Amino acid sequence: MENMFRLMGSDEDFSDRRRSIWVNGPVIIGAGPSGLATAACLRDEGVPFVVLERAECIASLWQKRTYDRLKLHLPKKVCQLPKMPFPEDYPEYPTKRQFIDYLESYATRFNISPQFNECVESARYDKTSGLWRIKTSSSSAASGSEMEYICRWLVVATGENAERVVPEIDGLTTEFNGEVIHSCEYKSGEKYRGKRVLVVGCGNSGMEVSLDLANHDANPSMVVRSSVHVLPREVLGKSSFEITMMLMKWLPLWLVDKLLLILAWLILGNLTKYGLKRPKMGPMELKVVTGKTPVLDIGAMEKIRSGQVDIVPGIKRFSRNHVELVDGQILDLDAVVLATGYRSNVPSWLQESDMFSKNGFPKSPFPNAWKGKSGLYAAGFTRKGLAGASADAVNIAKDIGNVWREETKRVNKMRTRVGHRRCISVA
């Protein structure tokens, strides 16, 4: 692999049967958009790397844990990865399949070949050697091997959505007889036609699953426990995201929020009467303070206004074929979809406490969250989507690239001096 790594003394370590591999460059953990973007930028800087991925494909979240109707919620020009735009014939909001095709073409163009089925068990910094030691086990039944990668730089690119969040709700797993799935397992509403489905969660996933169920003639009810900001995806044909970014260049945050809420009221109307209460904090301020993204409406509000999607309050408990809500309502149910989001899994394997907090996100806020100490980096944890991941990738590659070039120059100079001495002595 272009001298990216070499095997070291695999038979001498009797305490741990893992093969040790020296990586001549950084190890990138995760082959999603963040990892691919970092790898491409490192390739452009002339720095070798190894990408480790626990699944058997790139972008496994997109390929295996998303519903069929999914499209990018933001315009393609703010979602493209560094150094390669989307094809011109792609629509403004590419489909799931188009985005996967784009990522596969991206990996091919920059010659990115991840080590698939490599599940990271632990990663720790060895202060004695000044190197990172990453222990992995193969998730492939065919190999079943264990490895230890040793490197100077470690890039964490496992993302904000590595593991599903499944809440504990009284009676859900012990008494309810219907189907229970997480939104990452949901593909289409076709199989739920005519069925009564409870969607738990009112974020972008919850709204879109409810919309898809309604489009397939199911009877969805969506649980809304707390306040939520819903904004139109477009205003007069222009992306709400682009309008927001433009306003934030010239106006204070509080005024941007005021204008966004006015536009939302003009286009979507008063949502309170449908059971959707807005937070006291404005949408952009809430995003900055908590990282919570406003919902971009792509058609769910029309279904809610028409009564095809019911809004219900929080859940008290489940029984055999029913759910009891906190307001005393009892609903008959056939299935439950948990649109309860995802979390970072970094604390489960990274043995480090300076850069990452217990929730699996960097302690430093954007734009300084990408770099830690001792050669540790983070890509894709800014809560700013693909644009934030791309910015991290560029910064990480430049930082490592600068060190790489300086050390390469120094080594070349030393070789030149040694060569001259040898010529003189021979003469």
Coordinates of C-alpha atoms in Angstrom, one line a residue:
M1 CA 0.0 0.0 0.0
E2 CA 2.6 2.5 -1.2
N3 CA 4.7 2.0 1.9
M4 CA 1.9 3.1 4.2
F5 CA 2.7 0.5 6.8
R6 CA 5.0 -2.4 7.5
L7 CA 4.6 -5.4 9.8
M8 CA 6.6 -5.5 13.0
G9 CA 7.6 -8.5 15.1
S10 CA 4.3 -10.2 15.1
D11 CA 5.6 -13.3 16.8
E12 CA 7.6 -11.8 19.7
D13 CA 4.7 -10.4 21.7
F14 CA 3.5 -13.2 23.9
S15 CA 1.3 -11.1 26.1
D16 CA -0.9 -10.0 23.2
R17 CA -1.3 -12.1 20.1
R18 CA -2.1 -9.1 17.9
R19 CA 0.0 -8.3 14.9
S20 CA 1.6 -4.9 15.2
I21 CA 1.6 -2.5 12.2
W22 CA 3.6 0.7 12.0
V23 CA 1.7 3.3 10.0
N24 CA 3.9 5.8 8.2
G25 CA 1.3 8.6 8.6
P26 CA -2.0 9.1 10.4
V27 CA -4.6 6.5 11.2
I28 CA -8.1 7.7 10.4
I29 CA -10.9 5.9 12.2
G30 CA -14.1 6.0 10.2
A31 CA -14.8 5.9 6.5
G32 CA -17.8 8.1 6.4
P33 CA -17.8 11.6 4.8
S34 CA -15.6 13.0 7.5
G35 CA -13.0 10.3 7.2
L36 CA -13.0 10.3 3.4
A37 CA -12.7 14.1 3.3
T38 CA -9.7 14.0 5.7
A39 CA -8.1 11.2 3.6
A40 CA -8.5 13.1 0.4
C41 CA -7.0 16.3 1.8
L42 CA -4.0 14.3 3.2
R43 CA -3.6 12.7 -0.2
D44 CA -3.4 16.2 -1.7
E45 CA -0.8 17.1 0.9
G46 CA 1.3 14.1 0.0
V47 CA 0.8 12.4 3.4
P48 CA 0.2 8.6 3.5
F49 CA -2.5 7.3 5.8
V50 CA -4.6 4.3 6.8
V51 CA -8.4 4.4 7.2
L52 CA -10.0 1.9 9.5
E53 CA -13.7 1.2 9.1
R54 CA -15.8 -1.3 11.2
A55 CA -18.4 -1.9 8.4
E56 CA -17.7 -3.6 5.0
C57 CA -18.4 -0.4 3.1
I58 CA -17.8 3.4 3.1
A59 CA -20.5 5.6 4.5
S60 CA -22.3 2.8 6.3
L61 CA -24.7 5.2 8.0
W62 CA -25.9 6.3 4.6
Q63 CA -25.9 2.9 3.0
K64 CA -27.4 0.8 5.7
R65 CA -29.1 3.0 8.3
T66 CA -31.2 5.5 6.3
Y67 CA -34.7 5.4 4.8
D68 CA -35.3 5.1 1.1
R69 CA -36.8 8.6 0.5
L70 CA -33.9 10.5 2.2
K71 CA -32.4 13.4 0.4
L72 CA -29.9 16.0 1.6
H73 CA -31.7 18.7 3.5
L74 CA -29.3 21.4 2.5
P75 CA -28.2 22.5 -1.0
K76 CA -25.5 20.4 -2.7
K77 CA -23.0 23.2 -2.9
V78 CA -22.7 23.4 0.9
C79 CA -22.6 19.6 1.3
Q80 CA -19.9 18.7 -1.2
L81 CA -16.6 17.4 0.2
P82 CA -13.2 19.2 -0.4
K83 CA -11.7 19.2 -3.9
M84 CA -14.6 17.5 -5.7
P85 CA -18.0 19.1 -6.4
F86 CA -21.2 17.2 -7.1
P87 CA -21.9 16.4 -10.7
E88 CA -23.6 19.3 -12.5
D89 CA -26.6 17.1 -13.4
Y90 CA -27.4 16.4 -9.8
P91 CA -30.5 18.1 -8.4
E92 CA -30.2 20.8 -5.8
Y93 CA -31.0 18.3 -3.0
P94 CA -29.4 15.0 -4.1
T95 CA -31.0 11.7 -3.2
K96 CA -29.6 9.1 -0.9
R97 CA -28.4 7.0 -3.8
Q98 CA -26.8 10.0 -5.6
F99 CA -25.0 10.9 -2.4
I100 CA -23.6 7.4 -2.0
D101 CA -22.5 7.3 -5.6
Y102 CA -20.8 10.6 -5.1
L103 CA -18.9 9.3 -2.0
E104 CA -17.9 6.1 -3.9
S105 CA -16.6 8.2 -6.8
Y106 CA -14.8 10.5 -4.3
A107 CA -13.0 7.5 -2.7
T108 CA -12.0 6.2 -6.1
R109 CA -10.7 9.6 -7.3
F110 CA -8.4 10.0 -4.3
N111 CA -7.4 6.4 -4.2
I112 CA -8.9 5.8 -0.7
S113 CA -9.0 2.1 0.2
P114 CA -10.1 1.7 3.8
Q115 CA -9.3 -1.4 5.9
F116 CA -12.9 -2.7 6.2
N117 CA -14.3 -4.8 9.0
E118 CA -11.8 -3.4 11.5
C119 CA -13.6 -2.6 14.7
V120 CA -11.5 -0.4 17.0
E121 CA -11.5 -1.7 20.6
S122 CA -9.2 0.9 22.1
A123 CA -6.9 3.7 21.2
R124 CA -4.4 5.2 23.7
Y125 CA -1.4 7.5 23.6
D126 CA 1.9 5.9 24.7
K127 CA 3.8 8.7 26.4
T128 CA 7.0 6.7 26.5
S129 CA 7.2 6.3 22.8
G130 CA 5.2 9.3 21.8
L131 CA 3.0 7.2 19.6
W132 CA -0.7 6.1 19.4
R133 CA -1.6 2.5 19.7
I134 CA -4.9 1.4 18.2
K135 CA -6.2 -2.1 18.9
T136 CA -8.7 -3.6 16.5
S137 CA -10.5 -6.8 16.0
S138 CA -11.9 -8.0 12.6
S139 CA -15.7 -8.1 12.3
S140 CA -15.3 -10.4 9.4
A141 CA -16.1 -14.0 10.2
A142 CA -13.6 -15.1 7.6
S143 CA -10.5 -13.6 9.2
G144 CA -11.3 -13.1 12.9
S145 CA -7.8 -11.5 13.4
E146 CA -6.7 -8.9 15.9
M147 CA -4.3 -6.0 15.0
E148 CA -2.5 -3.2 16.7
Y149 CA -1.8 -0.1 14.6
I150 CA 1.0 2.2 15.8
C151 CA 1.2 5.7 14.5
R152 CA 2.1 9.3 15.3
W153 CA -1.2 10.9 14.4
L154 CA -4.7 9.8 15.1
V155 CA -7.8 11.2 13.4
V156 CA -11.2 10.4 15.0
A157 CA -13.8 10.5 12.3
T158 CA -16.5 8.2 13.6
G159 CA -18.9 11.1 13.6
E160 CA -21.8 12.4 15.7
N161 CA -24.1 9.5 14.8
A162 CA -22.1 6.4 15.5
E163 CA -24.7 4.6 17.7
R164 CA -28.5 4.7 17.9
V165 CA -30.2 6.1 21.0
V166 CA -32.9 3.9 22.4
P167 CA -34.8 5.4 25.3
E168 CA -36.2 3.3 28.2
I169 CA -40.0 3.6 28.1
D170 CA -42.2 1.7 30.6
G171 CA -43.6 -1.4 28.9
L172 CA -42.1 -0.9 25.5
T173 CA -39.9 -4.0 25.5
T174 CA -41.6 -6.0 28.2
E175 CA -45.3 -5.7 27.4
F176 CA -46.0 -4.2 23.9
N177 CA -46.7 -6.9 21.3
G178 CA -46.3 -4.8 18.2
E179 CA -43.2 -4.1 16.1
V180 CA -40.6 -1.8 17.5
I181 CA -37.8 -0.4 15.4
H182 CA -35.3 2.5 15.4
S183 CA -35.5 4.9 12.5
C184 CA -32.2 3.6 11.3
E185 CA -34.0 0.3 10.5
Y186 CA -36.9 2.1 8.8
K187 CA -36.8 1.9 5.0
S188 CA -40.3 2.7 3.6
G189 CA -43.9 3.1 4.8
E190 CA -45.1 0.6 2.3
K191 CA -45.2 -2.3 4.8
Y192 CA -47.2 -0.1 7.2
R193 CA -50.1 0.7 4.9
G194 CA -53.3 0.9 6.9
K195 CA -51.5 0.4 10.2
R196 CA -51.4 2.6 13.3
V197 CA -47.8 3.7 13.9
L198 CA -46.4 5.8 16.7
V199 CA -43.3 7.8 15.8
V200 CA -41.4 8.8 18.9
G201 CA -39.4 12.0 18.2
C202 CA -40.0 15.2 16.2
G203 CA -36.7 16.0 14.7
N204 CA -35.9 15.9 11.0
S205 CA -36.0 12.1 11.1
G206 CA -39.3 11.9 13.0
M207 CA -40.9 14.4 10.7
E208 CA -39.8 12.7 7.5
V209 CA -40.8 9.2 8.7
S210 CA -44.2 10.5 9.6
L211 CA -44.5 12.1 6.2
D212 CA -43.5 8.9 4.5
L213 CA -46.0 6.9 6.5
A214 CA -48.8 9.3 5.6
N215 CA -47.8 9.1 1.9
H216 CA -48.2 5.3 2.1
D217 CA -51.7 5.5 3.7
A218 CA -50.6 4.5 7.2
N219 CA -52.0 6.2 10.3
P220 CA -49.1 7.9 12.0
S221 CA -49.0 9.7 15.3
M222 CA -45.9 11.7 16.3
V223 CA -44.8 12.2 19.9
V224 CA -43.8 15.8 20.6
R225 CA -42.7 16.1 24.2
S226 CA -40.9 19.4 24.1
S227 CA -40.7 22.6 22.0
V228 CA -39.3 22.5 18.5
H229 CA -38.4 25.0 15.8
V230 CA -39.8 24.2 12.3
L231 CA -38.6 26.3 9.4
P232 CA -39.4 26.0 5.7
R233 CA -36.7 24.4 3.7
E234 CA -37.0 27.1 1.1
V235 CA -38.3 30.7 1.0
L236 CA -39.3 31.9 -2.5
G237 CA -37.2 29.2 -4.1
K238 CA -34.1 30.0 -2.1
S239 CA -32.7 27.7 0.6
S240 CA -33.4 28.8 4.2
F241 CA -29.9 27.8 5.1
E242 CA -28.4 30.2 2.5
I243 CA -30.7 33.0 3.6
T244 CA -29.6 32.4 7.2
M245 CA -25.9 32.4 6.3
M246 CA -26.3 35.6 4.3
L247 CA -28.2 37.4 7.2
M248 CA -25.6 36.3 9.8
K249 CA -22.9 38.1 7.8
W250 CA -24.5 41.4 8.4
L251 CA -26.9 41.2 11.3
P252 CA -26.7 40.1 15.0
L253 CA -27.9 36.7 15.9
W254 CA -31.0 37.8 17.7
L255 CA -32.2 39.8 14.7
V256 CA -31.5 36.9 12.4
D257 CA -33.7 34.7 14.6
K258 CA -36.5 37.3 14.6
L259 CA -36.5 37.4 10.8
L260 CA -36.4 33.6 10.5
L261 CA -39.4 33.2 12.8
I262 CA -41.4 35.9 10.9
L263 CA -40.7 34.0 7.6
A264 CA -41.7 30.7 9.2
W265 CA -44.9 32.2 10.5
L266 CA -45.8 33.7 7.1
I267 CA -45.1 30.4 5.2
L268 CA -46.1 27.7 7.8
G269 CA -48.6 29.6 9.9
N270 CA -49.2 29.3 13.6
L271 CA -48.0 25.8 14.6
T272 CA -49.0 26.0 18.3
K273 CA -52.6 25.0 17.5
Y274 CA -51.3 21.8 16.1
G275 CA -49.3 20.9 19.2
L276 CA -45.9 22.3 18.1
K277 CA -44.6 24.9 20.5
R278 CA -41.5 26.9 19.7
P279 CA -38.6 27.2 22.2
K280 CA -38.1 30.5 23.9
M281 CA -34.6 30.7 22.4
G282 CA -34.4 31.5 18.7
P283 CA -33.5 28.7 16.1
M284 CA -29.9 29.9 15.5
E285 CA -29.2 30.8 19.1
L286 CA -30.5 27.3 20.1
K287 CA -28.2 25.8 17.5
V288 CA -25.2 27.7 18.7
V289 CA -25.8 27.0 22.4
T290 CA -27.1 23.4 22.4
G291 CA -26.3 22.1 18.9
K292 CA -30.0 21.3 18.3
T293 CA -30.8 21.7 14.7
P294 CA -34.1 23.2 13.6
V295 CA -36.5 21.0 11.6
L296 CA -36.6 21.8 7.9
D297 CA -40.1 21.2 6.6
I298 CA -40.3 19.2 3.4
G299 CA -44.0 18.4 3.5
A300 CA -44.8 17.1 7.0
M301 CA -46.5 20.3 8.0
E302 CA -49.1 19.9 5.3
K303 CA -49.9 16.3 6.6
I304 CA -50.1 17.7 10.1
R305 CA -52.5 20.5 9.1
S306 CA -54.7 18.0 7.2
G307 CA -54.9 15.6 10.1
Q308 CA -53.0 12.8 8.3
V309 CA -50.3 13.0 11.0
D310 CA -51.5 13.4 14.6
I311 CA -49.4 15.2 17.2
V312 CA -49.5 13.6 20.6
P313 CA -47.8 14.5 23.9
G314 CA -45.3 12.4 25.9
I315 CA -45.7 8.7 26.7
K316 CA -46.6 7.3 30.1
R317 CA -46.4 3.6 29.3
F318 CA -47.0 0.9 26.8
S319 CA -49.3 -2.2 27.2
R320 CA -50.0 -5.1 24.9
N321 CA -51.5 -3.2 21.9
H322 CA -51.8 0.3 23.3
V323 CA -49.9 3.3 24.5
E324 CA -51.0 5.5 27.4
L325 CA -50.0 9.2 27.0
V326 CA -49.3 11.7 29.7
D327 CA -52.6 13.4 29.1
G328 CA -54.6 10.2 29.7
Q329 CA -55.2 9.4 26.1
I330 CA -55.0 5.7 25.1
L331 CA -54.0 4.9 21.5
D332 CA -54.3 1.5 19.7
L333 CA -51.0 0.7 18.0
D334 CA -49.5 -1.8 15.5
A335 CA -46.0 -0.5 15.5
V336 CA -43.5 2.0 17.0
V337 CA -40.7 3.8 15.2
L338 CA -38.1 5.3 17.5
A339 CA -36.8 8.5 15.8
T340 CA -34.8 9.2 18.9
G341 CA -31.5 10.0 17.3
Y342 CA -27.9 9.0 17.6
R343 CA -24.8 9.6 19.8
S344 CA -21.1 9.5 19.5
N345 CA -19.3 6.3 20.6
V346 CA -15.9 7.8 21.1
P347 CA -15.8 7.4 25.0
S348 CA -16.2 3.6 24.5
W349 CA -12.9 3.2 22.9
L350 CA -10.7 6.3 23.0
Q351 CA -8.6 6.3 26.2
E352 CA -8.2 10.1 26.5
S353 CA -9.9 12.8 28.5
D354 CA -8.3 16.1 27.5
M355 CA -9.9 16.6 24.1
F356 CA -13.2 14.7 24.3
S357 CA -15.9 15.1 26.9
K358 CA -18.0 12.3 28.3
N359 CA -20.7 12.9 25.7
G360 CA -18.2 12.0 22.9
F361 CA -17.8 15.5 21.5
P362 CA -14.7 17.7 21.7
K363 CA -14.6 20.1 24.7
S364 CA -13.4 23.0 22.6
P365 CA -16.1 24.8 20.6
F366 CA -16.1 25.4 16.9
P367 CA -13.8 26.4 15.2
N368 CA -11.2 25.0 17.5
A369 CA -12.6 21.5 18.0
W370 CA -10.5 19.8 15.3
K371 CA -7.1 19.7 17.1
G372 CA -6.1 18.2 20.4
K373 CA -2.8 17.3 22.0
S374 CA -0.2 14.6 21.1
G375 CA -1.2 14.3 17.5
L376 CA -4.9 13.8 18.2
Y377 CA -7.5 15.2 15.8
A378 CA -11.3 15.2 15.4
A379 CA -13.2 15.5 12.1
G380 CA -17.0 15.9 11.9
F381 CA -17.9 16.8 15.4
T382 CA -18.8 20.4 14.9
R383 CA -22.6 19.9 14.7
K384 CA -22.3 21.9 11.5
G385 CA -23.0 19.1 9.0
L386 CA -21.0 18.2 6.0
A387 CA -19.6 21.7 5.7
G388 CA -18.2 21.6 9.2
A389 CA -16.6 18.2 8.5
S390 CA -15.0 19.5 5.3
A391 CA -13.5 22.4 7.2
D392 CA -12.1 20.1 9.8
A393 CA -10.6 17.9 7.1
V394 CA -8.8 20.8 5.4
N395 CA -7.4 22.0 8.7
I396 CA -6.2 18.6 9.8
A397 CA -4.5 17.8 6.5
K398 CA -2.7 21.2 6.4
D399 CA -1.5 20.8 10.0
I400 CA -0.1 17.3 9.5
G401 CA 1.1 18.2 6.0
N402 CA 3.2 21.1 7.3
V403 CA 5.0 18.8 9.8
W404 CA 5.4 16.0 7.3
R405 CA 7.1 18.3 4.7
E406 CA 9.4 19.9 7.3
E407 CA 10.5 16.5 8.5
T408 CA 10.9 15.1 5.0
K409 CA 13.2 18.1 4.1
R410 CA 15.3 17.5 7.2
V411 CA 15.7 13.8 6.5
N412 CA 16.6 14.5 2.8
K413 CA 19.2 17.0 4.0
M414 CA 20.7 14.5 6.3
R415 CA 20.9 11.9 3.5
T416 CA 22.5 14.4 1.2
R417 CA 25.2 15.2 3.8
V418 CA 25.9 11.5 4.5
G419 CA 26.2 10.9 0.8
H420 CA 28.7 13.8 0.4
R421 CA 30.8 12.5 3.2
R422 CA 30.9 9.1 1.7
C423 CA 32.0 10.4 -1.6
I424 CA 34.8 12.5 0.0
S425 CA 36.1 9.6 2.1
V426 CA 36.1 7.2 -0.8
A427 CA 38.0 9.7 -3.0

